Short mmCIF file of C-alpha atoms in Angstrom, two decimals:
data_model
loop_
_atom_site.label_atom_id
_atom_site.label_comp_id
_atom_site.label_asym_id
_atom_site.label_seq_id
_atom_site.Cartn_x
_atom_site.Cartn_y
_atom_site.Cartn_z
CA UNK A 4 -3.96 32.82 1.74
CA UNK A 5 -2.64 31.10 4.37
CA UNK A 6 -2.74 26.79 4.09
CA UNK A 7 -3.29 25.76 7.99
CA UNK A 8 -3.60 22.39 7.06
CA UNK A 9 0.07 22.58 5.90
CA UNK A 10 1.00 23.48 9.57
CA UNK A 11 0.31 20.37 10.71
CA UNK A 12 1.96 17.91 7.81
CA UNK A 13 5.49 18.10 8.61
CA UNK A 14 6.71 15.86 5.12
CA UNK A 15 4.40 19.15 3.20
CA UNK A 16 6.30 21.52 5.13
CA UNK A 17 9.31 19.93 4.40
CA UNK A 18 8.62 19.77 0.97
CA UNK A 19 7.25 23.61 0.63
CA UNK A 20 10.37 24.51 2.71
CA UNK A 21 13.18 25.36 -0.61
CA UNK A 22 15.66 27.01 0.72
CA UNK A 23 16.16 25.45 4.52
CA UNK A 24 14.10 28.30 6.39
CA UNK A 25 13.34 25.74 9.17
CA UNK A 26 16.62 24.28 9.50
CA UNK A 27 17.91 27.84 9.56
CA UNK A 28 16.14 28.56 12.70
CA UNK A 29 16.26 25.48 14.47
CA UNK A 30 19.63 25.31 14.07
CA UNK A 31 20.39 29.14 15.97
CA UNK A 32 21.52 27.30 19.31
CA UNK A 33 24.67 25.81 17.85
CA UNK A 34 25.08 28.88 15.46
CA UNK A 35 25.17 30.54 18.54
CA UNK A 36 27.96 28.01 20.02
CA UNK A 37 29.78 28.38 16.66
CA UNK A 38 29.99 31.84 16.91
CA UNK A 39 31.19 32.34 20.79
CA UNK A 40 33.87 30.14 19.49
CA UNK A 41 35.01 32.45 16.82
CA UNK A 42 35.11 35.29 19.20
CA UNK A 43 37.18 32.99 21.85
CA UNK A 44 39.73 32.05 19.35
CA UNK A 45 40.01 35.51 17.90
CA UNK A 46 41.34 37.28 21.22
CA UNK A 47 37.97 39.00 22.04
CA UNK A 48 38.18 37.67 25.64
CA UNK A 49 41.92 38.68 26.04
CA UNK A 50 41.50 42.39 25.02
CA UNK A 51 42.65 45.26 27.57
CA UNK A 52 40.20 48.56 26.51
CA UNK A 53 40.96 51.11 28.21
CA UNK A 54 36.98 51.75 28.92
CA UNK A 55 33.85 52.40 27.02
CA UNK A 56 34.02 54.26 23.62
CA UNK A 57 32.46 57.52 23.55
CA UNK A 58 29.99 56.02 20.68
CA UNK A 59 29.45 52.78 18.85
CA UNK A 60 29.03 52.92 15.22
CA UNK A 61 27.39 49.64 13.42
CA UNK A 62 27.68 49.58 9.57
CA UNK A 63 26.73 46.72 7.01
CA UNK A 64 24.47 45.81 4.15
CA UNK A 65 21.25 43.82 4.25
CA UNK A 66 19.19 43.51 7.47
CA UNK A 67 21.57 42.16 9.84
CA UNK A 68 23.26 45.16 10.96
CA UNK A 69 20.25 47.08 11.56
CA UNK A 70 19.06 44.39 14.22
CA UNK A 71 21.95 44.36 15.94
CA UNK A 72 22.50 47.68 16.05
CA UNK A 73 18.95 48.06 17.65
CA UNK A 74 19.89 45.10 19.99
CA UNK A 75 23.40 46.40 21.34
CA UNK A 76 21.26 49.46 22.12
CA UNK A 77 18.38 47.81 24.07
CA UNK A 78 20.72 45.57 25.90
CA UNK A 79 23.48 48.37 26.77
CA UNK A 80 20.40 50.25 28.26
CA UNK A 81 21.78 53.89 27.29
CA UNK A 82 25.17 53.44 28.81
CA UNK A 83 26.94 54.11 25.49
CA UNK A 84 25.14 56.11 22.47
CA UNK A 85 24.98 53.16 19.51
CA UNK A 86 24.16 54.59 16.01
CA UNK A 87 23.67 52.64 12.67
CA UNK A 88 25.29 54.26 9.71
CA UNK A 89 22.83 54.00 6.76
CA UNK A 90 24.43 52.96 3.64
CA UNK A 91 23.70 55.21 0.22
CA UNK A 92 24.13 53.90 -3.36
CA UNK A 93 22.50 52.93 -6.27
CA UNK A 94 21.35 49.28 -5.39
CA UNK A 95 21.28 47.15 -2.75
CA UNK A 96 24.03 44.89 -3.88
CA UNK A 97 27.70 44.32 -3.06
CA UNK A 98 29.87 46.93 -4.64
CA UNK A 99 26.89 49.63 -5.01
CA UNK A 100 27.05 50.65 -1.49
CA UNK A 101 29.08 53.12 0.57
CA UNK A 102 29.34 54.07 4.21
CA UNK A 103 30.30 57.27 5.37
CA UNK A 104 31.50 57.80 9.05
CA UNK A 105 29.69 60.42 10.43
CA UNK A 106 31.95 64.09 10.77
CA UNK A 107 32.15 63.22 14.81
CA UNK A 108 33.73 60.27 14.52
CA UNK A 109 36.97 59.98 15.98
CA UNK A 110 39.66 57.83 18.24
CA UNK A 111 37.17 57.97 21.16
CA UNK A 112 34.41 55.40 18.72
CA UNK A 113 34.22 52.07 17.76
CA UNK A 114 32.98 51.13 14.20
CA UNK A 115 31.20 47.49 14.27
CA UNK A 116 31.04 46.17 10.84
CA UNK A 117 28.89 43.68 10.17
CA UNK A 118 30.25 41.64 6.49
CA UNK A 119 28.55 38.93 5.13
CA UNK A 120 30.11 39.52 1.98
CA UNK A 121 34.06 39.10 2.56
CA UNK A 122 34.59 41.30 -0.51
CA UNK A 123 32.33 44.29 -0.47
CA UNK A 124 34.80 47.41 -1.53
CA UNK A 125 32.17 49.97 0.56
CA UNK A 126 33.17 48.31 3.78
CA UNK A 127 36.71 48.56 3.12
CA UNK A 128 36.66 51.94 2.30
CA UNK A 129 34.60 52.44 5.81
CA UNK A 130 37.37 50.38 7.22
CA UNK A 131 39.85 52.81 5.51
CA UNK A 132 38.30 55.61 6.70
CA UNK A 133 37.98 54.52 10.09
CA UNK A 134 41.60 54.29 10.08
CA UNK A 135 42.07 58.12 9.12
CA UNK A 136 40.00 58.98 11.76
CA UNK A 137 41.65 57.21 14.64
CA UNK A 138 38.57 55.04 15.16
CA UNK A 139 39.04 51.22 17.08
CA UNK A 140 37.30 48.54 14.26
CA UNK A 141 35.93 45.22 15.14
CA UNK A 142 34.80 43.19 12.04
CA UNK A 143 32.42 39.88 11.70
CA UNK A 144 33.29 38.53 8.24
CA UNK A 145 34.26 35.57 6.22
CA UNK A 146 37.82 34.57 6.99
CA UNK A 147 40.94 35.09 4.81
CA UNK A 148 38.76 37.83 2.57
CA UNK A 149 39.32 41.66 1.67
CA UNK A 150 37.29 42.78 4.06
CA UNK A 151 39.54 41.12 6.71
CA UNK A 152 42.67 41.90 5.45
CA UNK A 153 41.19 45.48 5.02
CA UNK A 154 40.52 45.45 9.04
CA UNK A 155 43.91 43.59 9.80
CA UNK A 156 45.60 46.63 8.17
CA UNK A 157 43.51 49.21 9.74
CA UNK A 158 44.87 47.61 13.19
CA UNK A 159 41.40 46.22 13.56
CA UNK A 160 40.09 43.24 14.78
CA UNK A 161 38.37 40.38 12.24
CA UNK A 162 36.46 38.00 13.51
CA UNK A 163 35.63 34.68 11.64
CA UNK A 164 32.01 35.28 10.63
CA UNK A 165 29.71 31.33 11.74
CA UNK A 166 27.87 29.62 9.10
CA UNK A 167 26.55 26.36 8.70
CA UNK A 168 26.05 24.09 6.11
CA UNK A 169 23.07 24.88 4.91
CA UNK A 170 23.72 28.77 4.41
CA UNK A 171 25.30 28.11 0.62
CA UNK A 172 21.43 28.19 -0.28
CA UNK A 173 20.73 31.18 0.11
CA UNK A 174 23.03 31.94 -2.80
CA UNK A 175 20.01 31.64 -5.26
CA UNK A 176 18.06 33.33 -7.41
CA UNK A 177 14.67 34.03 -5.21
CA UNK A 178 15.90 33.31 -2.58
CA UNK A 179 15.46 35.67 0.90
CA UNK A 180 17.97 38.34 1.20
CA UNK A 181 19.22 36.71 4.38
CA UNK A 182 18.63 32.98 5.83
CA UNK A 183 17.18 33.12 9.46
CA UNK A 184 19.88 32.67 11.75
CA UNK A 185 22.20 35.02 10.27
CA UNK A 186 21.56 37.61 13.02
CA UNK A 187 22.95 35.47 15.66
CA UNK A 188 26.55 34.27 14.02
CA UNK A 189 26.87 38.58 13.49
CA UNK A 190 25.27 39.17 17.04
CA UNK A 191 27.09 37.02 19.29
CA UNK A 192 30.51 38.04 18.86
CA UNK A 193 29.67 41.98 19.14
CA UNK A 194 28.05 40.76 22.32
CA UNK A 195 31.34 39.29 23.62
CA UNK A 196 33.01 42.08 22.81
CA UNK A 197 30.60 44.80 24.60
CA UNK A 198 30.69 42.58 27.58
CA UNK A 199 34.49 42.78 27.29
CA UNK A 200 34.49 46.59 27.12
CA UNK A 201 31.92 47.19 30.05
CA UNK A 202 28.83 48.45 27.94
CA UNK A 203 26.66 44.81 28.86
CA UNK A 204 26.75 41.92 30.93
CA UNK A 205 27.33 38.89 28.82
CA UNK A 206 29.87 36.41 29.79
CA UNK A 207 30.36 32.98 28.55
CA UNK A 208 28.18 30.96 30.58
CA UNK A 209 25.47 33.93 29.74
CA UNK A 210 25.82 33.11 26.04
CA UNK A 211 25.97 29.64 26.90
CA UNK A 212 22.15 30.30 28.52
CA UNK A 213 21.21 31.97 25.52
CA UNK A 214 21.79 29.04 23.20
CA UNK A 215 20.10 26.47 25.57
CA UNK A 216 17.07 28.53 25.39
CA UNK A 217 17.34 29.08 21.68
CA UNK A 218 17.16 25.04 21.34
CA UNK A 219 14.21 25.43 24.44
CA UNK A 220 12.23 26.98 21.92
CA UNK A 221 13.50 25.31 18.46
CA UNK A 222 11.74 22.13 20.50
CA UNK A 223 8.71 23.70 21.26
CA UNK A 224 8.26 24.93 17.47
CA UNK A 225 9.53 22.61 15.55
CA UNK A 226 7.52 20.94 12.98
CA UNK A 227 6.77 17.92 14.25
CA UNK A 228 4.75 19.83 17.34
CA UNK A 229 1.12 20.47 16.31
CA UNK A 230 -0.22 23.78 16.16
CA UNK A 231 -2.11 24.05 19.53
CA UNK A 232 1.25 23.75 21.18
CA UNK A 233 3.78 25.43 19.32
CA UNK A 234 4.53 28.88 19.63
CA UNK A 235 5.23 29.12 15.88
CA UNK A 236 2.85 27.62 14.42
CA UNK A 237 0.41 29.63 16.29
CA UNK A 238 1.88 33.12 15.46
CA UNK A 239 1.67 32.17 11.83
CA UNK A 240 -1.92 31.03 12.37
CA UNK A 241 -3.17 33.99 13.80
CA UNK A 242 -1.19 36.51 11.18
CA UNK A 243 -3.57 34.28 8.46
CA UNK A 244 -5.11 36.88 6.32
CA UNK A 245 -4.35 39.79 9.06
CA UNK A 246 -2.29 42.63 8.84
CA UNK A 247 0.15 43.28 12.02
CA UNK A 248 0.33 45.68 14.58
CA UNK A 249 3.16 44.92 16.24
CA UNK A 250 3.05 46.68 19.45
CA UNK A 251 6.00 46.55 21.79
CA UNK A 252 6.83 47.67 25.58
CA UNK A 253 10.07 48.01 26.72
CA UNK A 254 13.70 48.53 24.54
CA UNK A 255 14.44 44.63 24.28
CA UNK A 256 10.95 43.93 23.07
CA UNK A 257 10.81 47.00 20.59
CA UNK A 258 14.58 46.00 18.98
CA UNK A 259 12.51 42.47 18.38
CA UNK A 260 9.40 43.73 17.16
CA UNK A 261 11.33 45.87 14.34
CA UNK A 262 13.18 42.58 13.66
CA UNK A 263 9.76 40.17 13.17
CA UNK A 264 7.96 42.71 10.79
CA UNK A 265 11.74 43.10 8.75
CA UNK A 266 11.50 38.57 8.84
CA UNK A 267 7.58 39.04 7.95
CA UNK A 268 8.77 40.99 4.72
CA UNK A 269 11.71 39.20 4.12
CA UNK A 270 10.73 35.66 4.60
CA UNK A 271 7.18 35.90 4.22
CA UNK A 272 6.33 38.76 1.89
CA UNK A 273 3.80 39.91 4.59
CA UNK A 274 3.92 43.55 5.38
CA UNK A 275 3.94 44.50 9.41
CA UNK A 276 3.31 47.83 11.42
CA UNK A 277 5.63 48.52 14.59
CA UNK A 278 4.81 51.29 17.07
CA UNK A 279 5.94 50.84 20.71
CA UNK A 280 3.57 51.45 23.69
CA UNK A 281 1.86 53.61 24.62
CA UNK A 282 2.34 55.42 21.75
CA UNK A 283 0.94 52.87 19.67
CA UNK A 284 -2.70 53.64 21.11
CA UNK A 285 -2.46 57.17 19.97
CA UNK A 286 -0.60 56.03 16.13
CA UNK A 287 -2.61 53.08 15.31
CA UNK A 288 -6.09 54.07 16.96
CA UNK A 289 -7.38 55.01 13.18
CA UNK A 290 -6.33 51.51 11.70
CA UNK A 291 -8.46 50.09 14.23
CA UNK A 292 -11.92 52.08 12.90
CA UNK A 293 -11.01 52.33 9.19
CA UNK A 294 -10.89 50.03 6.38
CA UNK A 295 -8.48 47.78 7.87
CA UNK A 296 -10.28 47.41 11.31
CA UNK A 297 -12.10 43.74 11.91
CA UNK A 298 -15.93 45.00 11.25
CA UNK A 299 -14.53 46.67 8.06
CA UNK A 300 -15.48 45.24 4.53
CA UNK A 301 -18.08 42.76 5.42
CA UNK A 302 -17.78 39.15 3.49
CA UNK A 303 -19.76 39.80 0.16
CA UNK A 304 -21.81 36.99 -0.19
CA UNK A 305 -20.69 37.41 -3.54
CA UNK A 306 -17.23 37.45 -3.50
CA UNK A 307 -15.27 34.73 -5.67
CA UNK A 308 -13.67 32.75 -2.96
CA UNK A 309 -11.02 31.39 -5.54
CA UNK A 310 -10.23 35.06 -7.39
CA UNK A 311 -10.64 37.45 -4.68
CA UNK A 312 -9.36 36.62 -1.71
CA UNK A 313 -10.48 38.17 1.16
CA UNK A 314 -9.23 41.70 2.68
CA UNK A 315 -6.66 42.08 5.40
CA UNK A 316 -7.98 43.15 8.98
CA UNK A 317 -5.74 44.26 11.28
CA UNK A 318 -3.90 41.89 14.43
CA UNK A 319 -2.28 43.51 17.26
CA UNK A 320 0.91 41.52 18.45
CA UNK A 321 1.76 42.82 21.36
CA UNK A 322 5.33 41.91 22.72
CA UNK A 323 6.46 42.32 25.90
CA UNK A 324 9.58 41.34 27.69
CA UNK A 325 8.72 40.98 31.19
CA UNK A 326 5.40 40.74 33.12
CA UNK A 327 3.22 44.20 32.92
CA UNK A 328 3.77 45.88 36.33
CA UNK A 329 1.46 49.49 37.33
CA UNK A 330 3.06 51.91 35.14
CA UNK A 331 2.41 48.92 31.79
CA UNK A 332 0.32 50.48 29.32
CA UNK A 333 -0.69 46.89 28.50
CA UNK A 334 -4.09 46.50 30.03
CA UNK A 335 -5.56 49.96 27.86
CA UNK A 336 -3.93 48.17 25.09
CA UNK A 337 -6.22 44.90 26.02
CA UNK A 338 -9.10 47.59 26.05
CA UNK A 339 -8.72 49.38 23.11
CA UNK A 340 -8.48 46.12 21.44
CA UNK A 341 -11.58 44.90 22.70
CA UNK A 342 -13.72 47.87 21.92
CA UNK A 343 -12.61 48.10 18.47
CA UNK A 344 -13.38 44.25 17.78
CA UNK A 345 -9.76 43.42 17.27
CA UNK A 346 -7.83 40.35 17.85
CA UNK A 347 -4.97 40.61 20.25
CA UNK A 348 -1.92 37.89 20.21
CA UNK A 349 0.84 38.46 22.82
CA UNK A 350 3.78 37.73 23.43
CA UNK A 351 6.21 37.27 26.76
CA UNK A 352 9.37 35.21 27.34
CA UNK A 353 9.56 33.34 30.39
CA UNK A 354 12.07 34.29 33.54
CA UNK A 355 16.13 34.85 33.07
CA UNK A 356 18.12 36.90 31.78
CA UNK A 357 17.98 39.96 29.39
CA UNK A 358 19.75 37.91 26.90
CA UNK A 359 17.50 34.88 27.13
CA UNK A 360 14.56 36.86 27.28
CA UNK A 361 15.57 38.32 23.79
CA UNK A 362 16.59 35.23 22.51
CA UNK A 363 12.97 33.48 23.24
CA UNK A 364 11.47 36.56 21.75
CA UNK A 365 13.45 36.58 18.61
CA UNK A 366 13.07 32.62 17.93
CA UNK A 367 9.51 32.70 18.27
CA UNK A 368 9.11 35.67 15.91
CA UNK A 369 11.69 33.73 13.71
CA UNK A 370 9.59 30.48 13.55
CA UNK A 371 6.57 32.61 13.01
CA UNK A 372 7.32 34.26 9.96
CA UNK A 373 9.30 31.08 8.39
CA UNK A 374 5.46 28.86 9.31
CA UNK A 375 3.76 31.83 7.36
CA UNK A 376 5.95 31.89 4.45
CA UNK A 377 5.52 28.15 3.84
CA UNK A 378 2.47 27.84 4.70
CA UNK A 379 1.44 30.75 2.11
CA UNK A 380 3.39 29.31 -0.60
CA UNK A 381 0.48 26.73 -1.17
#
């Protein structure tokens, strides 16, 4: 059950809010700044390549390198084949994993590892093997750790991974497997880099853009903004005892939809469907007419309110990253929605860049599932 009246109390949030989700989030401008400034000072914007790789490898633990994996590739547009390498092991803790490079791999790829954990042995044997195989590595991890020294050997490239302050609280029992925010200190320097090497276009005063909009947006949700205004708040409101479709249209919007429903379990213990238009009206039609459609499981008078509380209906959140044009599937997604009874949120950045387009996206799906997981935990 979702407490709306806790939207609105910013001391209650503040109080429900343990581990500094909201601070996480707000704060993704200057983590942004933080981490350009790693890449700067460790020689990203003074490389020579010699062109683009053949194929761009992205390998890490938890789900940080999955999103930017999915991000390089929706921002490079198909210019360069990017691949995440799926770990294997027994759990999903440090020393349990392994990476293993697929048989292709060779001097003409770049491996992107994405560390958190400046000690994890299965990225420095990935490192290692990279190495064998002739492959160029790039590395965002905690300074002065194995992992670096692993890619300093390799003839790799570490850079400094950015944290703030606040990030030592994630290092709790219960707490989420990754604070909000942690995308972007990974993110940015990889973004430098493929700007450096010719697969995007993101030069410093792009990433400086990026930022200012990420703080555009931490103003517009922050707590202290009532619900009717804020972008945030509203998300969470409408995801209130609903299950979400997340429907997406177009690459930048898809990479961000897989992103919110990985934050919706993450953050907010909330499960979320993706599909991406206009596929999604053939794969989700039957949620929309079965148990989980609105009309489905009519309130039993009943019921007890307290004990039972009531079934989840499914919400289509539609994300797209520019304005539909002719060929959008967007207005049969409207329709469908309306003659299957379902609610419909969307969701569309304002103008600039593809980089500031994602990052409006990605901080409004942020503040959305960090508003429903406090606002459930009443």
């Amino acid at each position: 059950m979702l407490d709306e009246s806790l939207l609105d109390a910013p001391e209650a949030l503040a109080g429900a809010d343990r581990f500094g989700l909201l601070r996480g989030v707000a704060e993704s401008g200057a983590r942004v700044r933080t981490a350009a400034r790693s890449a700067a000072e460790s020689g990203i914007p003074e490389l020579t390549p010699d062109g683009r790789p053949r194929a761009i490898l992205v390998a890490g633990p938890g789900p940080a390198a999955a999103g930017v994996a999915d991000l390089l590739r929706a921002l490079s547009g198909g210019s360069c084949p990017v691949s995440l390498i799926q770990p294997t092991g027994v759990a999903p803790v440090p020393g349990a994993l392994r990476w293993t490079l697929p048989g292709w791999a060779g001097p003409l790829d770049l491996l992107l590892v994405a560390g958190p954990d400046a000690a994890d042995p299965g990225l420095a044997e990935l490192v290692e093997q990279s190495y064998r195989r002739g492959c160029a590595v790039v590395a965002v991890t905690p300074a002065g750790g194995p992992l670096a020294d692993a890619v300093v050997q390799a003839r790799g490239l570490p850079v400094p991974l950015a944290t703030t302050a606040y990030d030592t609280e994630f290092d709790v029992e219960g707490a989420p497997p990754a604070a909000p925010g942690t995308l972007w200190s990974v993110l940015i320097p990889l973004l430098v880099l493929a700007d450096r090497i010719g697969l995007i276009n993101a030069p410093a005063d792009a990433v400086g853009k990026l930022a200012d909009r990420l703080d555009q947006i931490a103003e517009r949700c922050g707590p202290a903004i009532p619900t009717y205004t804020n972008p945030g708040k509203t998300l969470a409101a409408d995801l209130a005892d609903a299950l979400p479709l997340i429907w997406t249209e177009g690459p930048i919007a898809g990479a961000v939809g897989r992103h919110f429903a990985t934050e919706l379990a993450g953050l907010a213990g909330r499960p979320g469907l993706t599909a991406e238009l206009p596929e999604a009206l053939t794969t989700h039609r039957p949620l929309l007419a079965g148990a989980l459609a609105a009309g489905a499981d009519p309130d039993d008078f009943f019921r007890d309110r307290v004990e039972q509380p009531a079934a989840l209906h499914a919400r289509i959140i539609l994300l797209r990253e520019a304005e539909a044009g002719p060929l959008s599937a967007t207005r049969a997604a409207q329709q469908l929605a309306d003659e299957r009874d379902t609610p419909l949120s969307e969701l569309h950045p304002g103008a600039g860049s593809d980089l500031e387009r994602a990052a409006e996206l990605l901080a409004i799906a942020d503040f959305g599932a960090v508003y429903l997981a406090l606002a459930g935990t009443e």
